[in-house]
PDB file of C-alpha atoms in Angstrom:
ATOM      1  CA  UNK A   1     -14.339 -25.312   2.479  1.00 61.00           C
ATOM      2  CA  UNK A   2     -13.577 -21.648   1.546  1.00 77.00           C
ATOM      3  CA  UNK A   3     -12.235 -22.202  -1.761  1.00 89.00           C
ATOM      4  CA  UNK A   4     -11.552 -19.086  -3.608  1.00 93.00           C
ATOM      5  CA  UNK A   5     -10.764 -19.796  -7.434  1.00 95.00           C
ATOM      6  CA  UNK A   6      -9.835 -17.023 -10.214  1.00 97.00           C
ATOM      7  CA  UNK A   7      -9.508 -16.650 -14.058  1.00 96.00           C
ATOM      8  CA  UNK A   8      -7.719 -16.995 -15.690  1.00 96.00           C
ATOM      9  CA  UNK A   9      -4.846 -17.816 -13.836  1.00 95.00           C
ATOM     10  CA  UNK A  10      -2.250 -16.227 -16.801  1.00 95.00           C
ATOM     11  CA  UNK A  11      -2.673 -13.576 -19.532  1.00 96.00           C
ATOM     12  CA  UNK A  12      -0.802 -12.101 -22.047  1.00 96.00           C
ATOM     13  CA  UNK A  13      -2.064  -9.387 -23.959  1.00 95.00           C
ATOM     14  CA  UNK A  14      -1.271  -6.106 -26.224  1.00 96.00           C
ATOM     15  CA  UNK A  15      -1.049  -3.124 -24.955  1.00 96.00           C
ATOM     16  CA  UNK A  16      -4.704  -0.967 -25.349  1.00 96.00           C
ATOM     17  CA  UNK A  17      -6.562  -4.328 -24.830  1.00 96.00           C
ATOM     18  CA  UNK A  18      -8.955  -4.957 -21.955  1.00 97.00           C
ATOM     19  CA  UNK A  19      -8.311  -7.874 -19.690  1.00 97.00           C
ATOM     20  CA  UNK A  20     -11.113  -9.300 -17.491  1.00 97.00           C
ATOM     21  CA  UNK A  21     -10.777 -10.980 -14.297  1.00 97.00           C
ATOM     22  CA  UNK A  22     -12.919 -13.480 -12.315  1.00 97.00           C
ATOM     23  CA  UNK A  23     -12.840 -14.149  -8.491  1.00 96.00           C
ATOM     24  CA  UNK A  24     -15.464 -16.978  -7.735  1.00 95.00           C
ATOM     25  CA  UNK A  25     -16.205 -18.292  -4.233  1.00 91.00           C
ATOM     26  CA  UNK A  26     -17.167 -22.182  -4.503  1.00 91.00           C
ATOM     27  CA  UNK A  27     -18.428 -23.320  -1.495  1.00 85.00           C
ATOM     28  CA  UNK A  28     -19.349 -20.017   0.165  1.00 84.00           C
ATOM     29  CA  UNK A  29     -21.318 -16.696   0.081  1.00 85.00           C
ATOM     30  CA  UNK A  30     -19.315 -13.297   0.279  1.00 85.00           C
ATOM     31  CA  UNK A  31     -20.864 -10.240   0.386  1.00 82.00           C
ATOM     32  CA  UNK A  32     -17.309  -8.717   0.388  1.00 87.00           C
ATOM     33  CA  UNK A  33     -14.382  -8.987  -1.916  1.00 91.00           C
ATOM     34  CA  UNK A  34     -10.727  -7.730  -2.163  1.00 93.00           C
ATOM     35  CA  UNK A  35      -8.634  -6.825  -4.829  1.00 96.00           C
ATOM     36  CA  UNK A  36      -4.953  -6.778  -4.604  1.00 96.00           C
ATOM     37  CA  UNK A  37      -1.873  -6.077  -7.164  1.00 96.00           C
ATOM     38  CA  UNK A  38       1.376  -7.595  -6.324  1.00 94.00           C
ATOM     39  CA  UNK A  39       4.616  -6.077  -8.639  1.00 92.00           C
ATOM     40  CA  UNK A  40       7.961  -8.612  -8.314  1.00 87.00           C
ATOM     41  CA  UNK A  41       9.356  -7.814  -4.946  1.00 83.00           C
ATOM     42  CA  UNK A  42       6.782  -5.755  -3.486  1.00 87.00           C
ATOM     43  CA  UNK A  43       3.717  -6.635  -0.891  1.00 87.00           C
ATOM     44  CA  UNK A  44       0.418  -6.802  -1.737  1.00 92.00           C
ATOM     45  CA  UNK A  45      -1.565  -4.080  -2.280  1.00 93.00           C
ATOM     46  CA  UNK A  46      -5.270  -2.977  -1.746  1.00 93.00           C
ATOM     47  CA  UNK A  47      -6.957  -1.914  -4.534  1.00 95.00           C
ATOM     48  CA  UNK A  48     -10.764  -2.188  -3.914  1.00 94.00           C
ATOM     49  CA  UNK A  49     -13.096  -3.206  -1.639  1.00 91.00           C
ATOM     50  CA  UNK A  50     -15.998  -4.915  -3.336  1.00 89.00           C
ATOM     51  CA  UNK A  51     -19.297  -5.365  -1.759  1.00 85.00           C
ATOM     52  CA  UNK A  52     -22.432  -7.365  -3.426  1.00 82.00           C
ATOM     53  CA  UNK A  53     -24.723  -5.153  -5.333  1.00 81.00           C
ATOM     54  CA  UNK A  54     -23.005  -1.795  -4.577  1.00 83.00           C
ATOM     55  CA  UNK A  55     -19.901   0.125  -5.676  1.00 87.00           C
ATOM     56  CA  UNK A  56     -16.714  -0.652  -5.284  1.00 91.00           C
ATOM     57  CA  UNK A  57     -14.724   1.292  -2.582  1.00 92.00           C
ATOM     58  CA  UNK A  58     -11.108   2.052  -4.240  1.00 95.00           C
ATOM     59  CA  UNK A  59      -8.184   3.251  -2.376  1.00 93.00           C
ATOM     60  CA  UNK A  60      -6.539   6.221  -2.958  1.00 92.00           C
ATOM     61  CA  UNK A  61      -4.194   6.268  -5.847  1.00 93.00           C
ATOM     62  CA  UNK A  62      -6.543   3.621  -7.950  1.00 95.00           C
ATOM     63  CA  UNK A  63      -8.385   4.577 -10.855  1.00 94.00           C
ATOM     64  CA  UNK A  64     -11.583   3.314 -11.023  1.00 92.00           C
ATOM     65  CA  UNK A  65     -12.510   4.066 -14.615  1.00 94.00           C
ATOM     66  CA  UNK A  66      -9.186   2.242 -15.289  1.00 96.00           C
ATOM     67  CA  UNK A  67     -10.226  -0.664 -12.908  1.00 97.00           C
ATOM     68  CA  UNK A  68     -13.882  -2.053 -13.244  1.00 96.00           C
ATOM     69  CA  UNK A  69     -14.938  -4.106 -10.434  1.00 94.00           C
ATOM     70  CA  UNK A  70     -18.459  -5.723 -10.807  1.00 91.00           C
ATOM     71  CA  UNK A  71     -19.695  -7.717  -8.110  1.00 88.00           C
ATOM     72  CA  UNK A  72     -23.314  -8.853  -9.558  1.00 81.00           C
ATOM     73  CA  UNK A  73     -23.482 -12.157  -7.034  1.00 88.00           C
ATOM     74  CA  UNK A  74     -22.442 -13.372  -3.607  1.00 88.00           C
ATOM     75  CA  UNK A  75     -20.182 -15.543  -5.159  1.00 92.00           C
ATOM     76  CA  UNK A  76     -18.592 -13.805  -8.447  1.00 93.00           C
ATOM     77  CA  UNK A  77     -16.838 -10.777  -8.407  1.00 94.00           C
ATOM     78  CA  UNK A  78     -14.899  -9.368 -11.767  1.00 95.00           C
ATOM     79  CA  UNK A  79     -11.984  -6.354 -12.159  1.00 97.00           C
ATOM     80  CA  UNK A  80     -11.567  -5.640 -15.677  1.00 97.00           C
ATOM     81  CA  UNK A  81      -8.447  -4.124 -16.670  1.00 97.00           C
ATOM     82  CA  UNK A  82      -9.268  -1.253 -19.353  1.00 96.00           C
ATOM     83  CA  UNK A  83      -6.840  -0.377 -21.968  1.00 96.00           C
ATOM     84  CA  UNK A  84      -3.843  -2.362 -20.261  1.00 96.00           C
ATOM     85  CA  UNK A  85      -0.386  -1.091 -21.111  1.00 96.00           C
ATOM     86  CA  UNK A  86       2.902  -2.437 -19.938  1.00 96.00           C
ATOM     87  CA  UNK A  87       2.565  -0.583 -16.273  1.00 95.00           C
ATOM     88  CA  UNK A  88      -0.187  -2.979 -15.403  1.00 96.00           C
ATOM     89  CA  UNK A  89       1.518  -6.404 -15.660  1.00 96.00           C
ATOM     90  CA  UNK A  90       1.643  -7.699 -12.227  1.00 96.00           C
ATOM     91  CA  UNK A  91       0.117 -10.389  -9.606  1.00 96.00           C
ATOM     92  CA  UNK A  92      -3.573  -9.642  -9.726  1.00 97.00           C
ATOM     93  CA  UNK A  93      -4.959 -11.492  -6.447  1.00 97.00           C
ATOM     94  CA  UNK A  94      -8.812 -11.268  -4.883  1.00 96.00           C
ATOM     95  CA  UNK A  95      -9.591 -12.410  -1.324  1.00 93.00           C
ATOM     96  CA  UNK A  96     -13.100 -13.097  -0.593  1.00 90.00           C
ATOM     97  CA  UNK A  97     -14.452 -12.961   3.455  1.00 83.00           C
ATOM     98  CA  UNK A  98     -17.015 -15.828   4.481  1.00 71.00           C
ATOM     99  CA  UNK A  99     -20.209 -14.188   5.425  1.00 61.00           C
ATOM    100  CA  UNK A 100     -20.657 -17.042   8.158  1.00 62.00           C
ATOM    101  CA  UNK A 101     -17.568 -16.689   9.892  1.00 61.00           C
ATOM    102  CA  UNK A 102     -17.311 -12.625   9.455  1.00 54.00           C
ATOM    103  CA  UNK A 103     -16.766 -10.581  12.293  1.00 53.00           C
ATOM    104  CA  UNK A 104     -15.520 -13.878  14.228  1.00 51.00           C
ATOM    105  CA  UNK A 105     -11.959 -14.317  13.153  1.00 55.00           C
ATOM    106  CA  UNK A 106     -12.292 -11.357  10.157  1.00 61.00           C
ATOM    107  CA  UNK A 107     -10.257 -14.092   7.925  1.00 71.00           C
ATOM    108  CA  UNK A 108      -9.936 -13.699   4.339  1.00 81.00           C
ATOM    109  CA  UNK A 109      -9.452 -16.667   1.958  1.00 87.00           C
ATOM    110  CA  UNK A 110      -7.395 -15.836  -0.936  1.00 92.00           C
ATOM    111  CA  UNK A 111      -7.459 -17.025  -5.135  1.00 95.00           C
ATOM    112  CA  UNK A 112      -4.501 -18.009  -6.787  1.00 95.00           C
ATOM    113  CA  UNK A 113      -3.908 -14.877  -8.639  1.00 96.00           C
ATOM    114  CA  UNK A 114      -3.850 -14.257 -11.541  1.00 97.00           C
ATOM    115  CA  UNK A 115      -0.665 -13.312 -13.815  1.00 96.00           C
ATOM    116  CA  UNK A 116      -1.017 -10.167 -16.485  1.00 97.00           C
ATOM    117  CA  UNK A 117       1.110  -9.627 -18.773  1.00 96.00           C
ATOM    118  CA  UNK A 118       1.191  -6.918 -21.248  1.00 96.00           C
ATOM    119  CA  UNK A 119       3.131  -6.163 -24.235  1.00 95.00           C
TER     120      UNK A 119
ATOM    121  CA  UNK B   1       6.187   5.547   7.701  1.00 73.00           C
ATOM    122  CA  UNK B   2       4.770   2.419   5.890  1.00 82.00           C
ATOM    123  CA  UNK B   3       1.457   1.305   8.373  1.00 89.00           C
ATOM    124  CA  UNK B   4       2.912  -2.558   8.755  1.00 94.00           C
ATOM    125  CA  UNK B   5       6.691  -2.754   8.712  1.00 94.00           C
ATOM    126  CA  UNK B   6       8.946  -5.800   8.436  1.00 94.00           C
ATOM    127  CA  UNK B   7      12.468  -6.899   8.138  1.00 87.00           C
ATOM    128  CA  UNK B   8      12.487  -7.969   4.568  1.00 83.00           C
ATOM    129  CA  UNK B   9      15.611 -10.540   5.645  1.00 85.00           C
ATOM    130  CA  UNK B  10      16.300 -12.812   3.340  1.00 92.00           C
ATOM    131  CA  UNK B  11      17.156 -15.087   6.266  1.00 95.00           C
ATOM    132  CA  UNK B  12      19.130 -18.266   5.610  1.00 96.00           C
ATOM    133  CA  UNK B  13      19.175 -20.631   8.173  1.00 97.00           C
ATOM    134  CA  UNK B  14      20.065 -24.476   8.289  1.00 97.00           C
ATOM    135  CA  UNK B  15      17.415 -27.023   9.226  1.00 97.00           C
ATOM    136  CA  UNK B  16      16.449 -27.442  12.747  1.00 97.00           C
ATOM    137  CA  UNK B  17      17.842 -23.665  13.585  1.00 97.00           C
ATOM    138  CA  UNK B  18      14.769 -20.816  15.079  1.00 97.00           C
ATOM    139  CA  UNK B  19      14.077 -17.961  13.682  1.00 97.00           C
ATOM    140  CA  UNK B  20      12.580 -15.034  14.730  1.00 96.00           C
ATOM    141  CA  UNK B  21      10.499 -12.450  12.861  1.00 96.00           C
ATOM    142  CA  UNK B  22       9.179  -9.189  13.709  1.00 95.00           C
ATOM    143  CA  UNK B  23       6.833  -6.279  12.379  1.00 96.00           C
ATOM    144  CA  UNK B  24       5.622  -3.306  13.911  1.00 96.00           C
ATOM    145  CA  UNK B  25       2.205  -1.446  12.803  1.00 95.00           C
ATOM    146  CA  UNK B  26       1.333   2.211  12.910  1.00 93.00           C
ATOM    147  CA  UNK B  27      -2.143   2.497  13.654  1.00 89.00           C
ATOM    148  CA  UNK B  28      -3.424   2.223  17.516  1.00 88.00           C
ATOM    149  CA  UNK B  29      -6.955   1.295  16.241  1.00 84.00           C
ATOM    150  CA  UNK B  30      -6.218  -2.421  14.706  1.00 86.00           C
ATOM    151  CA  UNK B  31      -8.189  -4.898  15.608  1.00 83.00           C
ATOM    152  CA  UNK B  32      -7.073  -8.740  14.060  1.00 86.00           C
ATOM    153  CA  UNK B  33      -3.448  -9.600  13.491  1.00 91.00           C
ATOM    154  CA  UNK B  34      -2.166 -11.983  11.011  1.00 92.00           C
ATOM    155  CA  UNK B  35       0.869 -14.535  10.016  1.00 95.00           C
ATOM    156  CA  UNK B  36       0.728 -15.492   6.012  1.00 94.00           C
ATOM    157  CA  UNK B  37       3.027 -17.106   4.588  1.00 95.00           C
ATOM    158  CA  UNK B  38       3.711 -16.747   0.454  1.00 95.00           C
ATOM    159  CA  UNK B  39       5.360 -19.187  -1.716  1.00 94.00           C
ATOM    160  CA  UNK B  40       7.193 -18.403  -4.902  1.00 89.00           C
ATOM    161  CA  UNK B  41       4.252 -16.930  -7.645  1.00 85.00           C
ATOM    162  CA  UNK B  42       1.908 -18.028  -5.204  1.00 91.00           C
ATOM    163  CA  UNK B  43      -1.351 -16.647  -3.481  1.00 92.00           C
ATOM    164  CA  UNK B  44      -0.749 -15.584   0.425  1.00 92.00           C
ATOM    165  CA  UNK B  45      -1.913 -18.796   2.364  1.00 91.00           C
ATOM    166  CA  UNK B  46      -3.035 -17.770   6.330  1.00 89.00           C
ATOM    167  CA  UNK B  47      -0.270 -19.402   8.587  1.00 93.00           C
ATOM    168  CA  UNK B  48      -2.135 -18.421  12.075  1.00 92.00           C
ATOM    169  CA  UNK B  49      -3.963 -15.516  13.828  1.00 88.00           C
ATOM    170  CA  UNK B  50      -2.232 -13.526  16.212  1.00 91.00           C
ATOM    171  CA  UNK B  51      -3.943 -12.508  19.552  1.00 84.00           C
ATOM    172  CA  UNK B  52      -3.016 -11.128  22.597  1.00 84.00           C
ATOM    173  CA  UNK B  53      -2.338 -13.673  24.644  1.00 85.00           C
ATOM    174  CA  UNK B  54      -0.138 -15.488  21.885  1.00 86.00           C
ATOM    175  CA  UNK B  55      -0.482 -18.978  21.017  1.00 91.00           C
ATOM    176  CA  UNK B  56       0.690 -21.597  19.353  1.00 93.00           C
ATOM    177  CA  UNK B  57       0.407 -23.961  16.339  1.00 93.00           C
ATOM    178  CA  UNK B  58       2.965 -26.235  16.138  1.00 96.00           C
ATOM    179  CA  UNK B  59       5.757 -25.337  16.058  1.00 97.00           C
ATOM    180  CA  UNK B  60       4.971 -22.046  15.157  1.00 97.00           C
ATOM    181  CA  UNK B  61       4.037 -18.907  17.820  1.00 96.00           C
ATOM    182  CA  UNK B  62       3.021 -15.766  17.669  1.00 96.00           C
ATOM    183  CA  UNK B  63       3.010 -12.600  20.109  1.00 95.00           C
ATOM    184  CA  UNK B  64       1.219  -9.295  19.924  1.00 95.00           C
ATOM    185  CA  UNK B  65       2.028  -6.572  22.063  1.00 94.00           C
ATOM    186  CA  UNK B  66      -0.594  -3.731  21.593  1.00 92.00           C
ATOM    187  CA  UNK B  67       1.523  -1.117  23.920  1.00 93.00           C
ATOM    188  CA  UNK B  68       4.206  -1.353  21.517  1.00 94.00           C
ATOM    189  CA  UNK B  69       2.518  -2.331  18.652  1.00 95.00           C
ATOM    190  CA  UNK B  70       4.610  -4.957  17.650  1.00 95.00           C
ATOM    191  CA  UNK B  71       4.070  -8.469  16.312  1.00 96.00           C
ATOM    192  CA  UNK B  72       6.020 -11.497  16.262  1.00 96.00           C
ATOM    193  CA  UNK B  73       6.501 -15.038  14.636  1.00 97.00           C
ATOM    194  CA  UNK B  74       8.718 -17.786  16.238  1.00 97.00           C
ATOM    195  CA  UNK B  75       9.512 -20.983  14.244  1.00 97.00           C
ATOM    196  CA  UNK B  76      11.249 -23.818  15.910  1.00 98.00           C
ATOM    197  CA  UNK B  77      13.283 -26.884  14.324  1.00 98.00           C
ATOM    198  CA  UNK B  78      12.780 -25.050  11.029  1.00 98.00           C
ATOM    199  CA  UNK B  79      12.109 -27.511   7.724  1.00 97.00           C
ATOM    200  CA  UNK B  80      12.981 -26.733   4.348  1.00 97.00           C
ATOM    201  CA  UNK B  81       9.370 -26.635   3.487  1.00 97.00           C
ATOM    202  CA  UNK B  82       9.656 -23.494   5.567  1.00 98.00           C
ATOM    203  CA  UNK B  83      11.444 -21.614   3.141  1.00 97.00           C
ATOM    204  CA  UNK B  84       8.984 -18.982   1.793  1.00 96.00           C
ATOM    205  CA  UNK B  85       8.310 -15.338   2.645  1.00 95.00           C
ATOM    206  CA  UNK B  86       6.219 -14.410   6.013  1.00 96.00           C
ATOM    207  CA  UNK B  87       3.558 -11.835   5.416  1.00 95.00           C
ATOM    208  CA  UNK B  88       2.694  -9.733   8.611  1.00 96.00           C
ATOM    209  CA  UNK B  89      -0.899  -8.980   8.117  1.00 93.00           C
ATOM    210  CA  UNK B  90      -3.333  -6.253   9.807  1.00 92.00           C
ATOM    211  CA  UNK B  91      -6.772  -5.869   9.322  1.00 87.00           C
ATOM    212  CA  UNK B  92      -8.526  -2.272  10.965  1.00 76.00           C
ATOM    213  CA  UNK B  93     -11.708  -1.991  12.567  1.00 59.00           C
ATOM    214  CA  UNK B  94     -14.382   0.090  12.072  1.00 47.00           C
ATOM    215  CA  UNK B  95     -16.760   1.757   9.359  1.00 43.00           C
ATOM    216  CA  UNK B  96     -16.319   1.020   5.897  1.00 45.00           C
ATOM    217  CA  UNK B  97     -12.497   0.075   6.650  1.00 48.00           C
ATOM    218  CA  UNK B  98     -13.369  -3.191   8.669  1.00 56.00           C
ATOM    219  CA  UNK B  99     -11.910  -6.427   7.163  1.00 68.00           C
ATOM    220  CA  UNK B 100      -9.142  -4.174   4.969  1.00 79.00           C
ATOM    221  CA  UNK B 101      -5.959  -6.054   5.733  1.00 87.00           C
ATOM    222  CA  UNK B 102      -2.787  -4.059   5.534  1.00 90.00           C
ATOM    223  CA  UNK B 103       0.418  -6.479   4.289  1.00 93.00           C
ATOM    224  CA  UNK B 104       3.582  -5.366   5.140  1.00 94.00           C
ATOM    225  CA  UNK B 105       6.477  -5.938   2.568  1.00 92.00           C
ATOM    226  CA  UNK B 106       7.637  -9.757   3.942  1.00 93.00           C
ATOM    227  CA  UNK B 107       9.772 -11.210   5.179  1.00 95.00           C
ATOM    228  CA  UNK B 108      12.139 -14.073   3.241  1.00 94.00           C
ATOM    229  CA  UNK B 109      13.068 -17.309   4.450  1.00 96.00           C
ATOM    230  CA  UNK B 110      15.637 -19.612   2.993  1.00 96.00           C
ATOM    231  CA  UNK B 111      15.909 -22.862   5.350  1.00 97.00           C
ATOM    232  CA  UNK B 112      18.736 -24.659   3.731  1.00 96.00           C
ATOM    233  CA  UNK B 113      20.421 -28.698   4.196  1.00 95.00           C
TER     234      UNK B 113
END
């Protein structure tokens, strides 16, 4: 259980393009998702809480009319990249908490990322 | 000062050797604690939770000392399917900031023949 799937799992586009990405929980509800950006060498970073039906938190530094998170379902939640340009290839990774198990262990289960690349 | 700090190694150890890790975080008020470990291009996988009392997986274990703030990952009779980078993860409690994990910057291990 707690499968966490993404996609795509690459993308290369031009720069100016808009890039969307999927986060999917398979076998569980979340009412919260996570999005994280992870350049060559670096950590993973926060960028966004997202929370079913309701607006995305973002953390400071993020620009949410750059970043579109939609999170329409317990088990779907999408960040949109608008007008990409070089700066923003990286490791684009959601996490997704289990609504059953939240608040017992506070464990996130994470997709397999998904690669940007733009030109 | 970074909230979750690490010694980003690389350590390179032989087979069978232990290694130590540690990380230190900076805020008083975190509640869950966190080993992941990373593989090359990879999504963060949990290794084990980290709790007060320490424990044990294997032959993995993990301490948390909340006076100092400081967390640490032991691995005995290391494998080569150890080599990957250790993630020292904490997640804060309270208001709209509970179940935010903080990642500090890793740590690399390279368990070599």
């Amino acid at each position: 259980g707690a499968v966490v799937s993404q996609h795509p799992s690459w993308v290369i586009c031009k720069s100016g393009t808009s890039v969307k990405i999927e986060c999917r929980s398979l076998d569980f509800q979340a009412t919260t998702m996570f999005w994280y950006r992870q350049f060559p060498k670096q950590s993973l970073m926060l960028m966004a809480t997202s929370n079913e039906g309701s607006k995305a938190t973002y953390e400071q530094g993020v620009e949410k009319d750059k970043f579109l998170i939609n999170h329409a379902s317990l088990t779907l939640s999408t960040l949109t990249v608008t007008s990409a340009h070089p700066e923003d290839s990286s490791f684009y990774i959601c996490s997704a908490r289990n609504l059953q198990l939240a608040g017992v262990r506070n464990e996130q289960f994470f997709g397999p990322g998904t690669r940007l690349t733009v030109l | 000062r970074k909230e979750v700090e690490q010694d980003p190694g690389p350590f390179n150890v032989p087979e069978g050797a232990t290694v130590a890790f540690n990380c230190t975080y900076s805020n008083s008020a975190s509640q869950s604690f966190f080993w992941y470990r990373q593989d090359c291009r990879k999504e963060p996988k949990l290794l084990m939770s980290v709790y007060s009392s320490g424990n044990e997986d294997g032959r993995f274990t993990a301490q948390l000392n909340r006076a100092s703030q400081y967390i640490s990952l032991l691995i005995r009779d290391s494998k080569l399917s150890d080599s990957a980078t250790y993630l020292c993860v904490v997640s804060n409690a309270g208001g709209t900031s509970y179940g935010k994990l903080t990642f500090g910057q890793g740590t690399i291990l390279t368990v070599h023949p």
